[in-house]
XYZ file of N, CA and C in Angstrom:
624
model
N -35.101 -23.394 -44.375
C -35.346 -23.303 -42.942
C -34.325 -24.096 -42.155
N -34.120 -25.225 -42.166
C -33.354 -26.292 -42.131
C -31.494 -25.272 -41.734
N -31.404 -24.982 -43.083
C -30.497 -23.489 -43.105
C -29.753 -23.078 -41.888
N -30.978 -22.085 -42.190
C -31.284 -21.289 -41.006
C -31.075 -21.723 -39.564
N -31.762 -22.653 -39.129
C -31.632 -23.493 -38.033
C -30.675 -23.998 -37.328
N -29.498 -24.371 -38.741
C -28.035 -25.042 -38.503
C -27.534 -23.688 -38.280
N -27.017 -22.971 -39.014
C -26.635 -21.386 -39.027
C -26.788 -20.680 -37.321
N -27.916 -20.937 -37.302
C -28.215 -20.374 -35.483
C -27.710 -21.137 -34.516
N -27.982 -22.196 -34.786
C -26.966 -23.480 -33.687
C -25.941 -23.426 -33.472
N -24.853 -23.032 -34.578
C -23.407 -22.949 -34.986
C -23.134 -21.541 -34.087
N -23.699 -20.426 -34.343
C -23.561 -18.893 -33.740
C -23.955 -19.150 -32.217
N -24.776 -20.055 -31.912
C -24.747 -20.230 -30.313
C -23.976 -20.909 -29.584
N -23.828 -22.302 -30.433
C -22.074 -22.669 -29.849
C -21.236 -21.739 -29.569
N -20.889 -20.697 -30.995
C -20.070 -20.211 -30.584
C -19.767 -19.480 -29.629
N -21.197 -18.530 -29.714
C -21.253 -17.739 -27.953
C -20.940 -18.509 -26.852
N -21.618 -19.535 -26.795
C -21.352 -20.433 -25.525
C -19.881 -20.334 -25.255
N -18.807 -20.871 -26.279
C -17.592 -20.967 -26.067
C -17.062 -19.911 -25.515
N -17.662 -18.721 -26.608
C -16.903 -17.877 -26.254
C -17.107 -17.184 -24.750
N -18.361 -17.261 -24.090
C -18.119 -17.264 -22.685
C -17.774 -18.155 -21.454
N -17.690 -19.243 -22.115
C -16.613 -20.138 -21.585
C -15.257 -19.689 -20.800
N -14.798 -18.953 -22.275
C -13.510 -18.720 -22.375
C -13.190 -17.551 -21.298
N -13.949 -16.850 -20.863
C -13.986 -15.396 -20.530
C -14.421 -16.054 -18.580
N -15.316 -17.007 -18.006
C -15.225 -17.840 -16.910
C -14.207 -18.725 -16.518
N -14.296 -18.582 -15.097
C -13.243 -20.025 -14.597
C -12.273 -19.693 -13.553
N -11.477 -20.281 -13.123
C -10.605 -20.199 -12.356
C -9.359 -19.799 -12.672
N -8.811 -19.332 -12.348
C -6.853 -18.967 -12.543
C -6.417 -18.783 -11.176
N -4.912 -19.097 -11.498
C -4.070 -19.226 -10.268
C -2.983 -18.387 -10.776
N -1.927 -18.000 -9.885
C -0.491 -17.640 -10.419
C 0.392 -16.588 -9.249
N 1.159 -16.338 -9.510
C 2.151 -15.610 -8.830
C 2.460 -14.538 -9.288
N 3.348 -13.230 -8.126
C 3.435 -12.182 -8.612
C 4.636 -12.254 -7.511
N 5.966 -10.893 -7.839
C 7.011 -10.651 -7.180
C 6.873 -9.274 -7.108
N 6.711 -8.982 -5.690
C 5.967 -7.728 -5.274
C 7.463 -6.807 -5.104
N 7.584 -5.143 -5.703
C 8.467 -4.393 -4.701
C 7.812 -3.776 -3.867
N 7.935 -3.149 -2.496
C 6.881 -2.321 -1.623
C 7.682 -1.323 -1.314
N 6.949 -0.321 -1.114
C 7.483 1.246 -0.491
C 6.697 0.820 0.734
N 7.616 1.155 1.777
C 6.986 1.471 3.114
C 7.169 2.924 3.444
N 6.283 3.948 3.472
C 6.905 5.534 3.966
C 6.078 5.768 5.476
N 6.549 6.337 6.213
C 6.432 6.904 7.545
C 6.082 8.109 7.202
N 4.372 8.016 7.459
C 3.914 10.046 7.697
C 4.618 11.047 8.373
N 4.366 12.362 8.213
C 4.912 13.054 8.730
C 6.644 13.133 8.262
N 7.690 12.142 8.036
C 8.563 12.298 7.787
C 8.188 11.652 6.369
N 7.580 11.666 5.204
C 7.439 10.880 4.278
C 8.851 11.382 2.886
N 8.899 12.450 2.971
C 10.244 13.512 1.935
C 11.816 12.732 2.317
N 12.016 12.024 3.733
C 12.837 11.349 3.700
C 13.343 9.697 4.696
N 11.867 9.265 4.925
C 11.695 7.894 5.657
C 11.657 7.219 5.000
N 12.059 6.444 4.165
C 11.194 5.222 3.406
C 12.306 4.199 3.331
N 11.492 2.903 3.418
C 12.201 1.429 3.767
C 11.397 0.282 2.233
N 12.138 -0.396 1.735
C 11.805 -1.293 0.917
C 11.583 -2.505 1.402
N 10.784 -3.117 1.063
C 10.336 -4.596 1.141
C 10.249 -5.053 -0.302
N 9.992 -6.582 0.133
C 9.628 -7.543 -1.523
C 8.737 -8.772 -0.905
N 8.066 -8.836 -1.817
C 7.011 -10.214 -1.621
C 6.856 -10.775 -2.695
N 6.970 -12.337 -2.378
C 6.608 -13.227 -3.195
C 5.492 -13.796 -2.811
N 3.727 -12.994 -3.807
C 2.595 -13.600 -3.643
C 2.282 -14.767 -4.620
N 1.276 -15.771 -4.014
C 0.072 -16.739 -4.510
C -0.635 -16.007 -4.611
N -1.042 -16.175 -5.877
C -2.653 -15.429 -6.550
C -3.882 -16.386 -6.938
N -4.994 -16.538 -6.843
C -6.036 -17.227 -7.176
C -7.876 -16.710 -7.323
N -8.120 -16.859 -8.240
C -9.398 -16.088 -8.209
C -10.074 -16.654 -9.302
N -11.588 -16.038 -9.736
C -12.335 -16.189 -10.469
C -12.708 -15.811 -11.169
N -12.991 -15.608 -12.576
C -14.086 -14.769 -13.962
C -15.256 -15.346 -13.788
N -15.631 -14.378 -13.689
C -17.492 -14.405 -13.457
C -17.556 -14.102 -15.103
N -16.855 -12.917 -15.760
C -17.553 -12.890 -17.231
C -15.812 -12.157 -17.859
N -16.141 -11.194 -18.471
C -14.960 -10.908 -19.460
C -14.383 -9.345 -18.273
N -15.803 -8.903 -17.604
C -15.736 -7.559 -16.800
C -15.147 -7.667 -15.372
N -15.562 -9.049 -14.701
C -15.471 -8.836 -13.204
C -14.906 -10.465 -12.910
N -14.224 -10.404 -11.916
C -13.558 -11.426 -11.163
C -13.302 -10.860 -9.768
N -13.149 -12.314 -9.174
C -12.859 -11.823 -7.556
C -11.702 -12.450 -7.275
N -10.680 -11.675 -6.429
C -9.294 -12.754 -6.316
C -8.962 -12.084 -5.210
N -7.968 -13.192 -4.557
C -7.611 -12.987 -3.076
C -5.817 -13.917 -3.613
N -4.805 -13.308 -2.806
C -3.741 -13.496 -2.480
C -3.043 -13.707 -1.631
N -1.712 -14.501 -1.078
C -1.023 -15.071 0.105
C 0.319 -14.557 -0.600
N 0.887 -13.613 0.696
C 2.197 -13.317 0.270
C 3.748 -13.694 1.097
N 4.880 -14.051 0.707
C 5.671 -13.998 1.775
C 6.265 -13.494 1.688
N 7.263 -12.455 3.160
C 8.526 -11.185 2.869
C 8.992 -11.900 2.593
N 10.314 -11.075 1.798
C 11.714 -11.438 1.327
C 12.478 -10.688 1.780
N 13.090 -10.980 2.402
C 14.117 -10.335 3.426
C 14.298 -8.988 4.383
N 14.729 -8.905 4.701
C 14.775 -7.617 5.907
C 16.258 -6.584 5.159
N 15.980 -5.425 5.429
C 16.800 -4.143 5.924
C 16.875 -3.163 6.437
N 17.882 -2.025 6.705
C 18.258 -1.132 7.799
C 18.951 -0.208 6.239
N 18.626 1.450 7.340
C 19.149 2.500 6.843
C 19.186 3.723 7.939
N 19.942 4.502 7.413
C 20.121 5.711 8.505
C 19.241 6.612 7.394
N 19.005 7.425 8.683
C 18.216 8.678 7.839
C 18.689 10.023 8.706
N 18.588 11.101 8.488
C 18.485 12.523 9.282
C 17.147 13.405 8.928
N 16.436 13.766 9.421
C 15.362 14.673 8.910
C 15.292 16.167 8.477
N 16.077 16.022 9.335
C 16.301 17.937 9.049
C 15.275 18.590 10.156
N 15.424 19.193 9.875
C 13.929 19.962 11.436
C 12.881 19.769 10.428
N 11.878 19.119 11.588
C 10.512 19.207 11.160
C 9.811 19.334 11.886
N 8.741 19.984 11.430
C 6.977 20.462 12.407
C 6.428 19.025 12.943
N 6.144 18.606 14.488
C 5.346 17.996 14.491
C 4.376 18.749 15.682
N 3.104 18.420 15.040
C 2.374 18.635 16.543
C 2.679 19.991 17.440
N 3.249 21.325 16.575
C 3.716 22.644 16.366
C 5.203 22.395 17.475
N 5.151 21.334 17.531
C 7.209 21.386 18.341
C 8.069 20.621 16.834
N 8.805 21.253 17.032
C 10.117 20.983 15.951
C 11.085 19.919 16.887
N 11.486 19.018 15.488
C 12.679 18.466 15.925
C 13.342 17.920 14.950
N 14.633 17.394 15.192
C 16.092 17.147 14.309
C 16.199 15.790 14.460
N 15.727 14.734 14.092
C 15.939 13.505 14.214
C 16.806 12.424 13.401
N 17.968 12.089 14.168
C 19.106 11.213 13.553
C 18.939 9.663 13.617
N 19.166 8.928 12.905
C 19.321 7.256 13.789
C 19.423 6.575 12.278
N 18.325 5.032 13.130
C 18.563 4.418 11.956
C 17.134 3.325 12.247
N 16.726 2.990 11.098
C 15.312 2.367 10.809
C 15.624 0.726 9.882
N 15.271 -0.265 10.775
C 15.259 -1.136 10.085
C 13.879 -2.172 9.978
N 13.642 -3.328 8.769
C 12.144 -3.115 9.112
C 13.041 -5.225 8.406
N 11.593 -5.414 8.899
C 11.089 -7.504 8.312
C 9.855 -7.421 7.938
N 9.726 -7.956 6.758
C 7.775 -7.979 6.212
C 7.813 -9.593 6.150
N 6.872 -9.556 7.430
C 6.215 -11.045 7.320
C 5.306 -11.709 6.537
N 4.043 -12.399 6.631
C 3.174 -12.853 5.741
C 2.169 -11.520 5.559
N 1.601 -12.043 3.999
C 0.290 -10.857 4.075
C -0.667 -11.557 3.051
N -1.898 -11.261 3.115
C -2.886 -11.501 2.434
C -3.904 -10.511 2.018
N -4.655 -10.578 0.824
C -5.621 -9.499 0.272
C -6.731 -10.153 -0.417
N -7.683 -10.195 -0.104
C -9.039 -10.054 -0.999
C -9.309 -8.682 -1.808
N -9.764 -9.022 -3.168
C -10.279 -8.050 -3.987
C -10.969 -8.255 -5.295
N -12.143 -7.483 -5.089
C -13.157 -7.509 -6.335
C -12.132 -6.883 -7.839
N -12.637 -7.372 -8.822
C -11.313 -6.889 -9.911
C -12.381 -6.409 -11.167
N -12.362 -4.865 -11.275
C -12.922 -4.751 -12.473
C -12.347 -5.010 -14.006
N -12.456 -5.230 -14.968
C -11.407 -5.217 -16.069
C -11.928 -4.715 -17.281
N -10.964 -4.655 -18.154
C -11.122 -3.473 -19.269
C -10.653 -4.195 -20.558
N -11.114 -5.128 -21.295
C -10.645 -6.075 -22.112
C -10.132 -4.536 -23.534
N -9.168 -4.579 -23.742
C -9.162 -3.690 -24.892
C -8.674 -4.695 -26.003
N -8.467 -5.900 -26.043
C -7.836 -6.414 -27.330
C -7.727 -8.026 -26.989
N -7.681 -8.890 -27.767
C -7.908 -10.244 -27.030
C -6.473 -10.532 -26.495
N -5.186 -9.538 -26.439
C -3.926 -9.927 -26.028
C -3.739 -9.191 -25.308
N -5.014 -8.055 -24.849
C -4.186 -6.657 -23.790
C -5.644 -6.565 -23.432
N -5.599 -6.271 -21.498
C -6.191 -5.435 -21.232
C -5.976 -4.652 -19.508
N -6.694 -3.783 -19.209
C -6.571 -3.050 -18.144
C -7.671 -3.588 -16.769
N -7.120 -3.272 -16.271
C -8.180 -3.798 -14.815
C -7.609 -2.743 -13.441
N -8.758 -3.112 -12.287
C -8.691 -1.755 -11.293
C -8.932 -3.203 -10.405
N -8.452 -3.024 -9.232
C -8.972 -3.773 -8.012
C -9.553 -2.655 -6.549
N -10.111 -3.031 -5.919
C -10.529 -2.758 -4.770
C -10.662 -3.724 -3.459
N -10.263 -3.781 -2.410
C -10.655 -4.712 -1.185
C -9.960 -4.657 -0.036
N -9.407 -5.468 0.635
C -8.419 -5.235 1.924
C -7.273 -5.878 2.002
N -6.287 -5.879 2.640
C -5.128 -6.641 2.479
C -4.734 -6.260 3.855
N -3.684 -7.034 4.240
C -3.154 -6.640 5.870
C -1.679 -7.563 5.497
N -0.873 -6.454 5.782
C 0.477 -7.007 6.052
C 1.354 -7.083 6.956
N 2.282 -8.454 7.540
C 2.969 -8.235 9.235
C 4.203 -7.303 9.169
N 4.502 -6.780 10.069
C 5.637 -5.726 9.667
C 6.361 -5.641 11.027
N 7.917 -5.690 10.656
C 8.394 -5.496 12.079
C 9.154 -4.139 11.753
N 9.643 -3.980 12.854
C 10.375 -2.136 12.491
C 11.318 -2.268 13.813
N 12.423 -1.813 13.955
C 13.299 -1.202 14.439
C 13.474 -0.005 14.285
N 13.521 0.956 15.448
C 13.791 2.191 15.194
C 14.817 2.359 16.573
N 15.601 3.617 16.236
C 16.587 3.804 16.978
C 16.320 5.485 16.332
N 16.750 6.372 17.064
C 16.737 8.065 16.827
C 17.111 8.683 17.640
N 18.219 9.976 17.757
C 18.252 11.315 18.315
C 18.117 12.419 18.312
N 17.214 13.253 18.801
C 16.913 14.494 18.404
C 18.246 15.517 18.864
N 18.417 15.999 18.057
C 19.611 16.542 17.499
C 19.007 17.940 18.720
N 17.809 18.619 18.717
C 17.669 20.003 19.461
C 17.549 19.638 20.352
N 16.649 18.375 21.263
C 16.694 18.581 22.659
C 17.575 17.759 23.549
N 18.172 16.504 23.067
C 19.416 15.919 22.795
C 18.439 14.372 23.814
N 17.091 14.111 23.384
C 16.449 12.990 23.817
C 16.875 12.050 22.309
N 16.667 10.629 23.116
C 16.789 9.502 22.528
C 16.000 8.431 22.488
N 15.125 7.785 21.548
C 14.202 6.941 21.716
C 14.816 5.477 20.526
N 14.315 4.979 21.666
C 14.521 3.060 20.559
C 13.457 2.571 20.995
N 12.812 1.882 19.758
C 11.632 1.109 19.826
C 11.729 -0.077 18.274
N 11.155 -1.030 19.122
C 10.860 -2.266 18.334
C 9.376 -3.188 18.798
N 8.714 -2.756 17.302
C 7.152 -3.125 17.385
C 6.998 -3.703 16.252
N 6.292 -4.818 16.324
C 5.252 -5.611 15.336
C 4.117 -5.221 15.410
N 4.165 -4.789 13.674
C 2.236 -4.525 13.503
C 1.913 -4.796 12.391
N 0.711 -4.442 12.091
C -0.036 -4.715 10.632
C -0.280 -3.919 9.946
N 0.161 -3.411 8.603
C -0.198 -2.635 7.740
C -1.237 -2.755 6.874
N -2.236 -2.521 6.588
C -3.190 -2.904 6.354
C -4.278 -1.788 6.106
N -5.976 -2.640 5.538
C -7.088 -2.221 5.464
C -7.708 -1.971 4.032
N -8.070 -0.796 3.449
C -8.353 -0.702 2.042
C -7.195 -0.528 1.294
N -7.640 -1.377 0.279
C -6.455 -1.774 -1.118
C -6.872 -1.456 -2.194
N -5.863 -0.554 -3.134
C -6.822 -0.680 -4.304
C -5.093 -1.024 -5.705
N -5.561 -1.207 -6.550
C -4.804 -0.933 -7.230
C -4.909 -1.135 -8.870
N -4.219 -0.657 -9.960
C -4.780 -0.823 -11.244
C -3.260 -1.166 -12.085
N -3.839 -2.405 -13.099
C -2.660 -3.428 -13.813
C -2.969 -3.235 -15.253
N -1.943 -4.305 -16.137
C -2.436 -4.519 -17.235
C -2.066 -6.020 -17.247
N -2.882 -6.609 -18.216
C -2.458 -7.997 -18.490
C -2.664 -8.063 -19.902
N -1.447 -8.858 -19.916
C -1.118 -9.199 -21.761
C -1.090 -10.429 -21.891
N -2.173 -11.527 -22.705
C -2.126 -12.559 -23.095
C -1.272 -13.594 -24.163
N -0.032 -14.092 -23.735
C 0.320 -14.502 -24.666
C -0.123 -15.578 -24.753
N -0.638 -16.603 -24.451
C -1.848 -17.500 -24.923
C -3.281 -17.670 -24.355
N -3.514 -18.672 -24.690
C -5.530 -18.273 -24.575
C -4.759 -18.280 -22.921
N -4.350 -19.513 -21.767
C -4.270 -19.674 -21.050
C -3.690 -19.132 -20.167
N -2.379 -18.150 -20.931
C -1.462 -17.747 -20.361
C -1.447 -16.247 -20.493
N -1.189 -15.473 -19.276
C -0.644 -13.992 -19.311
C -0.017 -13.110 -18.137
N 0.692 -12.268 -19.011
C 1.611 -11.819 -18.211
C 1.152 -10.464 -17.219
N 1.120 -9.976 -15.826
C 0.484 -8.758 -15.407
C 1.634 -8.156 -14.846
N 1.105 -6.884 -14.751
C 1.928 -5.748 -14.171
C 0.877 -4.853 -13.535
N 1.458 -4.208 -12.148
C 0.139 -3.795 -11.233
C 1.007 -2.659 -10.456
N 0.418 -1.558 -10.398
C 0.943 -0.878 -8.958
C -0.427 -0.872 -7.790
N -0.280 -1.012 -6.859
C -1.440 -0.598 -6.019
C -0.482 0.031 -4.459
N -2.232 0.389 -3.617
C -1.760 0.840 -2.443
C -2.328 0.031 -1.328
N -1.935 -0.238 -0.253
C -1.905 -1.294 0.841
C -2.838 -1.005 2.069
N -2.600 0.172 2.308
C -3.293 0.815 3.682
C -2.068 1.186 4.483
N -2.430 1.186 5.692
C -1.417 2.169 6.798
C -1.556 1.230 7.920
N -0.891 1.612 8.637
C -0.700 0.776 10.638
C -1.601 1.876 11.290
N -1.427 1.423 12.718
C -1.578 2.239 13.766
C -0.243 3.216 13.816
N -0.415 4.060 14.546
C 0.728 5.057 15.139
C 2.134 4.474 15.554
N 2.830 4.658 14.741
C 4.475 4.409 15.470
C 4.924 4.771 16.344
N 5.148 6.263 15.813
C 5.366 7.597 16.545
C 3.801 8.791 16.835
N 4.226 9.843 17.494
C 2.898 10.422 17.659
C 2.464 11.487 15.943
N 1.324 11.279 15.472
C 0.651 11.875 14.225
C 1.922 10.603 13.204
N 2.799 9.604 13.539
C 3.397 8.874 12.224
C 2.713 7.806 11.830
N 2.326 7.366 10.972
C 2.100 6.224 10.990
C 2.634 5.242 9.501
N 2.885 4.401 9.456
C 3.297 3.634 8.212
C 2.322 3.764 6.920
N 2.576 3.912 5.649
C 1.800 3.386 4.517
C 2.263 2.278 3.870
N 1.510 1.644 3.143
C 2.491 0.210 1.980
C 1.416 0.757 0.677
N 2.563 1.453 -0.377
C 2.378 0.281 -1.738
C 3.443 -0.172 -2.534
N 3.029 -0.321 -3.645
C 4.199 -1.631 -4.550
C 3.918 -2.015 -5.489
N 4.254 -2.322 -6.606
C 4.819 -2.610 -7.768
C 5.106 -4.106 -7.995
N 4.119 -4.687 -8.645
C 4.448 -6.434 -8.928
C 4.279 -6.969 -10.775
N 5.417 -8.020 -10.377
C 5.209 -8.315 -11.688
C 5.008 -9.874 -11.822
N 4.050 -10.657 -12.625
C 3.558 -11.916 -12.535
C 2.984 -12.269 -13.509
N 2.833 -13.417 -13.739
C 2.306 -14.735 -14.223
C 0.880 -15.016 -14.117
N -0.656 -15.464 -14.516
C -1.387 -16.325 -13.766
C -1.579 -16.859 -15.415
N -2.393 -17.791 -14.731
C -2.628 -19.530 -15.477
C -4.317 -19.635 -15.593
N -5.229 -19.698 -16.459
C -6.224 -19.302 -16.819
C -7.266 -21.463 -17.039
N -7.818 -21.788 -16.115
C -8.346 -23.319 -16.344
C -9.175 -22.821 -17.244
């Protein structure tokens, strides 16, 4: 009996530990690339950004954690584009110029489901909100009616976020992730345009 007793004690430690191991806090960083595309012209608008986020969150168990992030742009650029004729709003137009953009700070909360497939690999999905600052320069000429518009606006890209990673453990504490997700959209730039963000990060977090 005695046995027995020790035997069961030993197997509940171990559980204990082992959900130990699977709770707690982590911190870490990620180096974001972002697609920014403009609706309506999406086949040939698109502007790059980069962010360098702070990551921090929690394991509730081996399935679910909650984590929220602080990001900062990395630098600004400009490009010309031409559209070619396109439908908007059933009037056509030929639009020439040039688009330049700055990604300021951004932040995201998100619930994180995960998918343990191996104690060195597994998969996870996020869901929540994020909002990012965005500046834009635009400059354009419509090539058919021979109007010209320049505009320069700060806004927020933002709202529902989702996105799905993998993380590979190379020690109990340590692992490496890789993530694509999507960001949300702005308000209206142009009339029916509006901005999207997602992106591609690759990072680090640190497991207490």
């Amino acid at each position: 009996m005695k046995k027995v007793l020790s035997v069961a004690a030993v197997a509940l430690a171990l559980s204990a530990t082992a959900v130990q191991a699977n709770e707690g806090v982590y911190v870490g960083a990620n180096y974001q690339f972002n697609k920014i595309t403009a609706t309506e012209l999406n086949d040939v608008f698109k502007n790059d950004t980069n962010t360098l986020n702070v990551v921090a969150g929690y394991d509730f168990n081996e399935f679910f954690a909650v984590e929220g992030n602080i990001g900062l742009g990395m630098g600004s650029n400009s490009e010309k584009f031409d559209t070619g004729v396109q439908s908007i709003d059933k009037d056509k137009v030929h639009l020439q110029g040039k688009y330049g953009n700055k990604q300021g700070m951004s932040y995201g909360i998100h619930a994180v489901g995960k998918l343990p497939l191996h104690e060195m690999f597994g998969l996870y999905a996020k869901v929540g909100y994020s909002s990012m600052s965005y500046e834009s320069n635009f400059e354009a000429k419509d090539k058919l009616s021979g109007e010209g518009v320049k505009l320069n606006e700060k806004t927020n890209i933002g709202g529902l976020s989702y996105a799905i990673g993998a993380e590979f453990n190379v020690m109990p504490e340590l692992a490496i992730t890789a993530e694509y997700g999507v960001f949300g959209e702005s308000k209206e730039v142009l009339p029916k345009t509006k901005l999207q963000a997602s992106g591609f990060n690759v990072g680090m977090k640190y497991k207490f």
